[in-house]
XYZ file of C-alpha atoms in Angstrom:
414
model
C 174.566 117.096 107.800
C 172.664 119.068 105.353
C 170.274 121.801 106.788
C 166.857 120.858 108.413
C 163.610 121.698 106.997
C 163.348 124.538 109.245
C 165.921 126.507 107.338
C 168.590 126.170 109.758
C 172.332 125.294 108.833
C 174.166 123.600 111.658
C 177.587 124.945 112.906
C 180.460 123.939 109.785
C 178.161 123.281 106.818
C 180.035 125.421 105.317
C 183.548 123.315 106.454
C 181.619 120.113 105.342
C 180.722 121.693 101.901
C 184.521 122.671 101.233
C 185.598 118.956 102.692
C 183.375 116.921 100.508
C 184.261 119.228 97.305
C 187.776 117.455 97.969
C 189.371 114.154 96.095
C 188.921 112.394 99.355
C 184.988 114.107 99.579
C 184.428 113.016 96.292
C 185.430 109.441 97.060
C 183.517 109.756 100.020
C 180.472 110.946 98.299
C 180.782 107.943 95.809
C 180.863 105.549 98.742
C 177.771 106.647 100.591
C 175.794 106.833 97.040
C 176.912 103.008 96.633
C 175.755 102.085 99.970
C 172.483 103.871 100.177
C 171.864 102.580 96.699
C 172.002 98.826 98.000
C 169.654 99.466 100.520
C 172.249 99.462 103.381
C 170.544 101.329 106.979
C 172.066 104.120 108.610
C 174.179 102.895 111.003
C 175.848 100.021 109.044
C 176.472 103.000 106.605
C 178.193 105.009 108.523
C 180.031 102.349 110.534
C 181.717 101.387 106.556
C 181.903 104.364 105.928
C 184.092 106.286 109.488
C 186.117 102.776 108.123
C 186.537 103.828 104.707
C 186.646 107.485 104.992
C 187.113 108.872 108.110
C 184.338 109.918 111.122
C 185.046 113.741 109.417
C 183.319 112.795 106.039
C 181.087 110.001 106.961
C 178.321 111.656 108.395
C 177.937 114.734 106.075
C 178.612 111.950 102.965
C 175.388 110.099 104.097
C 173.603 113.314 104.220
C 174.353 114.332 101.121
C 174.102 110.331 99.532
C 170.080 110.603 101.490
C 169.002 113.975 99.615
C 170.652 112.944 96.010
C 168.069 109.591 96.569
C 165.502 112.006 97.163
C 166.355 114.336 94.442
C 166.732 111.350 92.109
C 163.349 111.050 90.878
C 163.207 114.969 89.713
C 166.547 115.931 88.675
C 167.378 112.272 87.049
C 171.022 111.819 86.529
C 171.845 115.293 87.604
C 171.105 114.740 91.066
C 174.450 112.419 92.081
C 176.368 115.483 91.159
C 174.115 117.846 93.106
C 174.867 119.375 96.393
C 171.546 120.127 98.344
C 169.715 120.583 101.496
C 166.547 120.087 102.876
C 165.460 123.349 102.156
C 166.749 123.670 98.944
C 165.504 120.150 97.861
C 162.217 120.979 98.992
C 162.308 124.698 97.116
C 163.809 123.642 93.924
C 161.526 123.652 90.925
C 161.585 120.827 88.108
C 164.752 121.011 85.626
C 161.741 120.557 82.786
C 160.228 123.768 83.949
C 163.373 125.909 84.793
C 164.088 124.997 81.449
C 160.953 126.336 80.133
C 161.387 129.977 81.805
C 164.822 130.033 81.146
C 164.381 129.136 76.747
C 161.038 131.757 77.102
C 163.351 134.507 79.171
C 165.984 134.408 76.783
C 164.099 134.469 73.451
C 162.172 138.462 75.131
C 164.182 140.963 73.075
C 164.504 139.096 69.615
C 166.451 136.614 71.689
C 169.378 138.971 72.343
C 168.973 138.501 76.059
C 172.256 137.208 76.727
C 172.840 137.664 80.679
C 170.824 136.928 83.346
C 170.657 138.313 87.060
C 169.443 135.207 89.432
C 168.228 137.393 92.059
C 168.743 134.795 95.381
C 170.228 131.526 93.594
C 169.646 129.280 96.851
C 171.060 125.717 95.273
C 171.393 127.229 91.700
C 169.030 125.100 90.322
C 167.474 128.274 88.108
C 171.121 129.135 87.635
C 172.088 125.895 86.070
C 169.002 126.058 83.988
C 169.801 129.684 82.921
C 173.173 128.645 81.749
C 172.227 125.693 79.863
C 170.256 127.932 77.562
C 173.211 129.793 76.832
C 173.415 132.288 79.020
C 175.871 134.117 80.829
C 174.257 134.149 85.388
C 175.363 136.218 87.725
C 173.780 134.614 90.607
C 173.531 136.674 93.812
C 172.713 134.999 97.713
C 173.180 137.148 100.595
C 173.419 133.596 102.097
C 177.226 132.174 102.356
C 175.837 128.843 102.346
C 173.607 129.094 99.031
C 176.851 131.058 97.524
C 178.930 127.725 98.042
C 176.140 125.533 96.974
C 175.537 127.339 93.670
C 179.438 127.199 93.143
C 179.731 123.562 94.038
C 176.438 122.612 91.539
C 177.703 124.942 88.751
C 181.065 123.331 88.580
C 179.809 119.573 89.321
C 178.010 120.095 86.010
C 180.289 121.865 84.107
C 178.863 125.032 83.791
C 181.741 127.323 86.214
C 182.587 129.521 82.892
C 179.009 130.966 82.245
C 178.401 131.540 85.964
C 179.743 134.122 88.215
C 178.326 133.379 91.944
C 179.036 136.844 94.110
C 177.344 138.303 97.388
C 174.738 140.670 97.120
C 171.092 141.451 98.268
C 168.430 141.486 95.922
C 166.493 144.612 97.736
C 169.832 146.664 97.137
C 170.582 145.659 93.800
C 166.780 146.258 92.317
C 166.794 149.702 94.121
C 170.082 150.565 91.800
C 168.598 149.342 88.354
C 169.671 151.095 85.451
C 168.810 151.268 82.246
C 166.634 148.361 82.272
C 169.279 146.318 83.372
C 170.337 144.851 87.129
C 174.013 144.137 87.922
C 175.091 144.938 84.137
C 172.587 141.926 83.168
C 169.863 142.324 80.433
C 167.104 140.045 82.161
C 166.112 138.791 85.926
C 164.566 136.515 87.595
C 163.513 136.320 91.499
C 162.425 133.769 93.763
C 161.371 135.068 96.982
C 161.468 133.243 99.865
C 158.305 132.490 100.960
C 158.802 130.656 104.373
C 160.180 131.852 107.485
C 160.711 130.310 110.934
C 159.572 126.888 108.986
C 156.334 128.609 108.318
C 154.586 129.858 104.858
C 154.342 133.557 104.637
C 150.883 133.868 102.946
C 151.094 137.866 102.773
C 153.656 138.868 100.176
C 154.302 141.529 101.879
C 156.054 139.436 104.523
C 158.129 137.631 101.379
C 162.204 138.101 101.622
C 162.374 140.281 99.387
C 158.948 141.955 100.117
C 156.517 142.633 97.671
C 157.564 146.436 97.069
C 160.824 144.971 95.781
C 159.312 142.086 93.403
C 156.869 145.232 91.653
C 160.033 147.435 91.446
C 162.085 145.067 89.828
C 158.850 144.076 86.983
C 158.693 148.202 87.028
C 162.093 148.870 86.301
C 163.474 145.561 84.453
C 161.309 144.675 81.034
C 162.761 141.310 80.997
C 162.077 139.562 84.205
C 160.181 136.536 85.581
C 159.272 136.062 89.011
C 158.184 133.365 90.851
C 154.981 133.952 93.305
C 152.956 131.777 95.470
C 149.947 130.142 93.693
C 147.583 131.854 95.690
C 148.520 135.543 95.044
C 145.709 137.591 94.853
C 144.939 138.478 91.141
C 144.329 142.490 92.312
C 148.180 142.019 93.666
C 149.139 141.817 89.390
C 150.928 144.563 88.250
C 148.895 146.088 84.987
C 150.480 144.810 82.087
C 152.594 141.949 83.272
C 151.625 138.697 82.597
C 150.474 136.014 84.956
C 151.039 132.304 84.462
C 149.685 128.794 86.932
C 151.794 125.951 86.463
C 150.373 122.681 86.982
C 151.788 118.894 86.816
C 149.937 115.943 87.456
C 146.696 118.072 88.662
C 148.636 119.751 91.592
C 150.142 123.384 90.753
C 154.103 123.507 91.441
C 154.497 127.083 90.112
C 153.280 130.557 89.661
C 155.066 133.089 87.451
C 154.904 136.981 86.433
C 156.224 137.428 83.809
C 157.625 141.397 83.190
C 156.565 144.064 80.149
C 158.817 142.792 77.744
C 157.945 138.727 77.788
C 154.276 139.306 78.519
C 152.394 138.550 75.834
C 148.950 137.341 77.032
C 146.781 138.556 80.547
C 146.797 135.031 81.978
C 147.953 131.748 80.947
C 147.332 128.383 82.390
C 149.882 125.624 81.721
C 149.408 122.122 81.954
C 151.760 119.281 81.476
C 150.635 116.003 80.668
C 152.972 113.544 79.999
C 155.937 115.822 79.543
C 153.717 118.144 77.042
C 153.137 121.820 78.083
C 149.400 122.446 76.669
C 148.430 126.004 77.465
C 145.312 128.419 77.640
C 145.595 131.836 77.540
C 143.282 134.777 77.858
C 144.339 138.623 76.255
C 141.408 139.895 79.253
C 139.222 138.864 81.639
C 136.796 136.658 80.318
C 134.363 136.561 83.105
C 132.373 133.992 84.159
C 130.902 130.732 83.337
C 127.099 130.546 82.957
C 125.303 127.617 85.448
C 122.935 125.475 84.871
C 121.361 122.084 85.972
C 123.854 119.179 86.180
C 123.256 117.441 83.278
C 125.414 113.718 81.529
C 129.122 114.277 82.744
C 131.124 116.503 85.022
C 134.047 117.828 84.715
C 136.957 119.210 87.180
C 139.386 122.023 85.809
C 142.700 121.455 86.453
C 143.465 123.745 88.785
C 146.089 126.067 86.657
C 142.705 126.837 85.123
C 140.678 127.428 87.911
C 143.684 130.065 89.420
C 144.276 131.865 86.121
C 140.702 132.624 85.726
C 139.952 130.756 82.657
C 137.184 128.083 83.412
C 134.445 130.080 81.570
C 136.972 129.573 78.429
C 137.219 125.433 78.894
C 133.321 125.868 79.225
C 132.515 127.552 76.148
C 134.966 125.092 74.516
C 132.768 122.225 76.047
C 129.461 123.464 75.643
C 129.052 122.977 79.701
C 127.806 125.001 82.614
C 128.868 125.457 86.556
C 126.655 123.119 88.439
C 127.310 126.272 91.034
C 127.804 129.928 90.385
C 130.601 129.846 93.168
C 131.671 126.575 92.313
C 134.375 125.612 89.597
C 133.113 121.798 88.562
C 131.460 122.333 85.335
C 128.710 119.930 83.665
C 127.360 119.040 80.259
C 125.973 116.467 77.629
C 128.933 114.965 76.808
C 132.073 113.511 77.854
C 135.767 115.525 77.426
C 138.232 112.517 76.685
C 140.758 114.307 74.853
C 140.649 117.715 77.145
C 143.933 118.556 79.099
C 141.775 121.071 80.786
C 139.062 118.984 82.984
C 138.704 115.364 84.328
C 135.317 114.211 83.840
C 132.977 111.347 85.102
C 129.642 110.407 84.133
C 126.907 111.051 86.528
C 124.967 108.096 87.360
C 122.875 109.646 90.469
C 122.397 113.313 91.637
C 120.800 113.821 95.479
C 121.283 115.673 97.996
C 123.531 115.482 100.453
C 122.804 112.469 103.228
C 125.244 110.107 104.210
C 122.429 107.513 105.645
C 120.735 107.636 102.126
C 124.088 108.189 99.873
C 125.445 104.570 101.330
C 121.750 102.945 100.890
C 122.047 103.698 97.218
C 125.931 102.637 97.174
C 125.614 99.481 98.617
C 122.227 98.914 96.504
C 124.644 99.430 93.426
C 127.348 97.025 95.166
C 129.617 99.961 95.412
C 132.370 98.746 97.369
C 135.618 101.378 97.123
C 134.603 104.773 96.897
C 136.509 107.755 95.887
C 135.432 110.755 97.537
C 135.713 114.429 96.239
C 134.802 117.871 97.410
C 134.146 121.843 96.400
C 132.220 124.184 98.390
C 131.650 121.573 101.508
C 133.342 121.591 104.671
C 133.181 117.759 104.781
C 136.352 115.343 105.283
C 136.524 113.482 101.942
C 138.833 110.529 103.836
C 135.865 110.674 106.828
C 133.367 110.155 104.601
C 135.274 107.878 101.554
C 136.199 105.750 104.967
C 132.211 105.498 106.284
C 130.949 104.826 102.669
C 132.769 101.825 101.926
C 130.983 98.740 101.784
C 131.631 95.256 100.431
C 131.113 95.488 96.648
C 133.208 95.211 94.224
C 132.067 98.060 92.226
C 133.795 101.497 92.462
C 132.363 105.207 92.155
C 133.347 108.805 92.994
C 131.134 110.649 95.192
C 131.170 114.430 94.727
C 130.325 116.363 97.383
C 129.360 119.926 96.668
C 126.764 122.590 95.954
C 124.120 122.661 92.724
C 122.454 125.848 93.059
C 123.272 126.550 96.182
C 122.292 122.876 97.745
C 124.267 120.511 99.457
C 124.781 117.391 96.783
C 126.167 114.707 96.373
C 126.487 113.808 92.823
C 127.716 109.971 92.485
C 129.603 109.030 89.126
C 130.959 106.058 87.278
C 135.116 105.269 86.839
């Protein structure tokens, strides 16, 4: 079976890999993907399947016909070619966005960046993406297993002549740059792993490779993009590289630095809305937002906005205000329907915060299903959502947060 969440790769993945990569695998493969497909359960799976196949490729063809379902929804048609794991499934960024860095990479330079250095390839998901743009990857695992994943994925999709998959460690081979280049390739990019022991490593120092090598590497290599956890620290930003938050569907999957030679802005915050990349950039600092009173309608940042810094620019562009000056929900006269920057709801009642009072006034205005958010309050918005509903049919979002420095409860309209 494919590796567990924990990052662990049972004894003769790497024998199951090489098996399934087979005529017979591939049958096998094509088997399991029919019967998970029709909604058959485990065990009547693999009983047809030890009948069909054999007990050797049964159980690692479920596996692999489970994670391709999962993968489905992401990597579309790609994914019943894909060989993944747990880990890797769960690491892998969206084909949209590799695609993204990998076009933006390759056009640094006048667009004569031709090779690319994929600095811990895991699946090869950035590999594949790297090579689509044209592109010739070396892509380098210390891992055997990520190696023979990369290789299998590569060739599944038809991409084996611009990649060459080889061992090395990414510590060693940014420590030998030369020239601007790493391995005899013009541009880089680096993933580090960010999890060990199943367990997020918040201080980047404790990343694989560590932190020392991801600023060497945007030091020494012009061309480069690395990938960082959303929280980094801004202070942690190497002067003169750019930083960019990623966000889809208000959550943020990605955070990128961007080296010397791609940079062209001091933060950018990307949003995709319906498959369109809208972004806001800032050349410096911009400070902060002024507050005032809440006033008509309040809006939420996306929050690719709220890490790159940039509210104070989405509330000039508004003409609004932080109800807080630690808070990052902004307010103003009017609404913000054609924004990719903010969500906003009217505000129909502003108090402060007491539950006992707060559901008097929602059932009074036959609220029914509430929606409860929060900033700045240490309450539990499904605790309190779950004691404010009542039997109206009305809906409203309760915002729990601070105005001036006051517990408040702002209640708005859908």
């Amino acid at each position: 079976m494919p590796a567990d969440a924990s990052g662990t790769h049972p004894e003769g993945m790497l024998e199951q890999l090489a098996l399934l990569r087979t005529a017979d695998g591939t049958a096998a493969l094509e088997l399991a993907g029919s019967l998970h497909a029709d909604g058959v359960d485990v065990l009547a799976g693999l009983d047809r399947l030890r009948a069909s196949v054999g007990a050797e490729l049964a159980g690692p063809a479920w596996g692999f016909a489970r994670l391709r379902a999962r993968a489905r929804p992401v990597f579309g048609a790609d994914a019943d070619r894909l060989f993944l794991t747990d880990d890797t499934l769960e690491q892998a960024g969206r084909p949209e966005l590799a695609a993204r860095r990998a076009a933006r990479l390759l056009a640094a330079g006048d667009g004569e960046v031709d090779s690319v250095a994929d600095l811990g390839c895991a699946a090869g998901t950035d590999t594949i993406a790297l090579a689509r743009a044209g592109a010739s990857v070396l892509a380098v695992d210390v891992d055997p297993l990520a190696r023979e994943l990369t290789a299998a994925n590569v060739e599944a999709l038809g991409l084996s002549d611009r990649v060459w998959v080889v061992a090395g460690d990414a510590v060693d081979l940014v420590a030998a740059v030369r020239g601007g280049e790493v391995a005899n390739c013009a541009a880089a990019v680096l993933d580090p792993a960010r999890r060990a022991g199943g367990r997020r490593q918040l201080d980047p120092d404790r990343w694989s490779p560590p932190w020392t090598t991801v600023t060497e590497l945007l030091d020494r290599v012009p061309v480069t993009a690395v990938k960082v956890a959303p929280g980094l620290d801004h202070d942690r930003v190497p002067e003169g590289v750019e930083a960019e938050w990623v966000s889809v569907k208000g959550s943020i999957v990605e955070a990128l630095l961007w080296g010397r030679a791609v940079s062209t802005v001091w933060r950018r915050a990307t949003v995709v809305r319906d498959g369109v990349a809208h972004e806001l950039t800032a050349d410096a600092d911009p400070g902060f937002a002024p507050s005032g009173p809440v006033r008509g309608w309040l809006h939420e940042p996306d929050p690719a906005v709220i890490r790159s810094g940039l509210v104070s620019l989405v509330a000039a562009d508004l003409g609004a205000t932080l109800v807080d000056p630690t808070i990052a929900y902004l307010t103003s006269d009017a609404a913000a329907p054609d924004s990719p920057w903010v969500s906003s709801y009217r505000v129909d009642e502003v108090l402060p915060f007491n539950l006992k009072k707060l559901k008097a006034l929602l059932r009074a205005r036959g609220v029914g299903r509430v929606t409860v958010k929060k900033r700045g309050s240490a309450i539990e918005p499904e605790e309190i959502a779950r004691q404010l509903r009542g039997p109206g049919n009305a809906s409203a979002v309760v915002v729990v947060t601070r105005v001036a420095g006051r517990p408040t409860a702002l209640v708005c309209g859908v």
